[in-house]
Coordinates of C-alpha atoms in Angstrom, one line a residue:
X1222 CA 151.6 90.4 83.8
X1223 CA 152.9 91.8 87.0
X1224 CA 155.5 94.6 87.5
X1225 CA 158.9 93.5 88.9
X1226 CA 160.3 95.2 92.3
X1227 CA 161.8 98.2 91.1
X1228 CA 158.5 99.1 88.9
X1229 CA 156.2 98.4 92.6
X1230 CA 158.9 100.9 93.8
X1231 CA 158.3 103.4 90.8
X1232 CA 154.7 102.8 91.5
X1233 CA 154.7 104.1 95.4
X1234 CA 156.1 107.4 94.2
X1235 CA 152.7 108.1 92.2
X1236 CA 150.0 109.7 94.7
X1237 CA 147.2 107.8 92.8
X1238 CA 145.4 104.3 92.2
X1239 CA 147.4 102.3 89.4
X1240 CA 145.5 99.7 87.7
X1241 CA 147.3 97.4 85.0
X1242 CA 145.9 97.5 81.4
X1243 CA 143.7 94.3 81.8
X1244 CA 142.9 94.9 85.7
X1245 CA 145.6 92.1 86.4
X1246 CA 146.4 93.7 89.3
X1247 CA 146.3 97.5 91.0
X1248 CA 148.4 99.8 93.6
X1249 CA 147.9 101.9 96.0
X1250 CA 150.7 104.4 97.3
X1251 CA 152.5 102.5 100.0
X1252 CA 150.4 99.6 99.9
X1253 CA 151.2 96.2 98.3
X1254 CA 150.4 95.3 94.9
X1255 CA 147.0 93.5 95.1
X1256 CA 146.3 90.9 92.6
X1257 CA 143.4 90.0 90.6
X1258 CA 144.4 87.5 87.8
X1259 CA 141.6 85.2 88.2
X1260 CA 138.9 87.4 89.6
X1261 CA 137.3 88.4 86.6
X1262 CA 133.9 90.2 87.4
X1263 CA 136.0 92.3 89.7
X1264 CA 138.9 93.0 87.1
X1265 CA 135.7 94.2 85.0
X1266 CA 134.0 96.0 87.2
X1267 CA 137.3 97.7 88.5
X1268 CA 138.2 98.7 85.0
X1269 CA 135.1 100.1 84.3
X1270 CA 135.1 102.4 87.0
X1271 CA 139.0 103.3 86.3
X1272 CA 138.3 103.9 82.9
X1273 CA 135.2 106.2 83.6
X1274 CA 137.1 108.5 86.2
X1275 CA 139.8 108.8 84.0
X1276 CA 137.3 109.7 80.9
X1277 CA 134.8 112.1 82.8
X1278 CA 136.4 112.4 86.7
X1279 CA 132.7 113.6 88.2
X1280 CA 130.5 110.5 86.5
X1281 CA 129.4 107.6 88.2
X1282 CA 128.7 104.0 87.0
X1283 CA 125.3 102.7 87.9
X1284 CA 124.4 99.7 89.8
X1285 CA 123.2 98.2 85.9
X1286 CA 126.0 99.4 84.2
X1287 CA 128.6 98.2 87.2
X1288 CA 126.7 94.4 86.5
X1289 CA 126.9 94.7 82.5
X1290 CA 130.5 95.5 82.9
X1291 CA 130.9 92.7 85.6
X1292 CA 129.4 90.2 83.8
X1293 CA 128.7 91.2 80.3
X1294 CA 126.1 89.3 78.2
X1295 CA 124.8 87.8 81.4
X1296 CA 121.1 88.1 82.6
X1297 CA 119.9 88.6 86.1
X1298 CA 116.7 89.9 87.7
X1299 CA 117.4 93.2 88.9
X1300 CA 117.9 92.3 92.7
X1301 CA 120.3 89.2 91.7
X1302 CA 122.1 91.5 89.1
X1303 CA 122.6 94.2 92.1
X1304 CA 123.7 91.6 94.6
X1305 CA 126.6 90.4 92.4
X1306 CA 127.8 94.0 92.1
X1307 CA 127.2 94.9 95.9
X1308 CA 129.6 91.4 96.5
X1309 CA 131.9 92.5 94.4
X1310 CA 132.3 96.3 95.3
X1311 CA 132.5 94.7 98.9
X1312 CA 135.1 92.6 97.7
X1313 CA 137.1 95.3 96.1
X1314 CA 136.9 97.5 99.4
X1315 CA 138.2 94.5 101.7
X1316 CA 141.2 94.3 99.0
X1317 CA 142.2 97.9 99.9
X1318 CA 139.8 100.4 97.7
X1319 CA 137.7 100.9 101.3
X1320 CA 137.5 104.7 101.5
X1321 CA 138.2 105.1 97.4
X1322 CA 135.3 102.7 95.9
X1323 CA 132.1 105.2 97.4
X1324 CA 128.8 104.7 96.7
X1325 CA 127.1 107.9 95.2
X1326 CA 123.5 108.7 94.9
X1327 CA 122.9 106.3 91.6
X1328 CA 126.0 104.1 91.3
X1329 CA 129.6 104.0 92.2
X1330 CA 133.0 105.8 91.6
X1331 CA 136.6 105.9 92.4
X1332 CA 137.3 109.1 94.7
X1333 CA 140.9 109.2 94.0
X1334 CA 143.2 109.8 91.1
X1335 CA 143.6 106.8 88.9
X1336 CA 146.2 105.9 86.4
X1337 CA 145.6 102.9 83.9
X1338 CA 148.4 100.8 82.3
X1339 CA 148.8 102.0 79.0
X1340 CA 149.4 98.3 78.2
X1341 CA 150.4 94.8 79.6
X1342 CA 153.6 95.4 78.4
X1343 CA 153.8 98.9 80.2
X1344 CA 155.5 96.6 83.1
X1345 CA 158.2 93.9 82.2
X1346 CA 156.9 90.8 84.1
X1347 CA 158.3 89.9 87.8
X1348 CA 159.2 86.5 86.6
X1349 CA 160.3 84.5 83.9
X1350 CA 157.5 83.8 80.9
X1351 CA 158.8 81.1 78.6
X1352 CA 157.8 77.6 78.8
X1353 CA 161.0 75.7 80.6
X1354 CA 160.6 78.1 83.5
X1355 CA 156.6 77.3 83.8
X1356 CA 157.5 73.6 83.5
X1357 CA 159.7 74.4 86.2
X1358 CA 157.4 75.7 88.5
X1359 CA 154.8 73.7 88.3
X1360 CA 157.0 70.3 88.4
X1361 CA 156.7 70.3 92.8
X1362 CA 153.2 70.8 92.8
X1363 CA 152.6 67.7 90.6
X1364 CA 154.8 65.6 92.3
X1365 CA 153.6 66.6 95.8
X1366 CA 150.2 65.8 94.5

């Protein structure tokens, strides 16, 4: 669910990373919202490191734990399973987190103050969610189609 304007406006006047509850999305002070609905190994992996600053602020998530979080249940040789996370912590910087998502000595970790969702519904959503409405908007891409 993504916050309406006057909750991204709410959102600039905190000095820290804001992720939403899931990892649908997160914001940066002054920056635009940056979405990541259907990018799940990074909405994992971002989570993951949110949670674990917010838990113990000096820990770090290793390169194995970063690809279990990622892509849970999932096996990989260890050079496949690092590549994926190295793709998607490159991902994550080029969305904004360049400069916040540093690489320490054995793993990774959000050098910033981060605040998590306390749920989806923290944030009412920035448009309409009941079925007429969806119809609504998806009626011109199917007839354009």
């Amino acid at each position: 669910m993504l916050p309406a304007n006057d909750d991204l406006q709410a959102l600039d006047t905190q000095d820290q990373l804001v992720i939403a509850a899931g990892a649908e999305w997160f914001k940066l002070p002054g920056q635009p919202m940056v979405v990541l609905e259907t990018r799940i190994p990074l909405r994992r992996l971002l989570l993951a490191l949110g949670e674990l600053k917010m838990r113990t602020p000096n820990a770090v998530l290793p390169v194995t734990a970063a690809f279990e979080a990622g892509w849970p249940g999932e096996r990989a040789t260890p050079t496949a399973a690092a590549m994926r996370v190295y793709t998607a912590v490159h991902t994550l910087r080029r969305m904004g987190l360049k400069g916040l998502l540093i690489r320490r000595r054995r793993g990774y970790v959000l050098d910033c103050a981060v605040q998590i969702a306390a749920s989806e519904s923290q944030f009412p959503p920035a448009m309409p969610q009941d079925d007429d409405s969806l119809e609504l908007l998806a009626a011109p891409i199917a007839q354009s189609a």
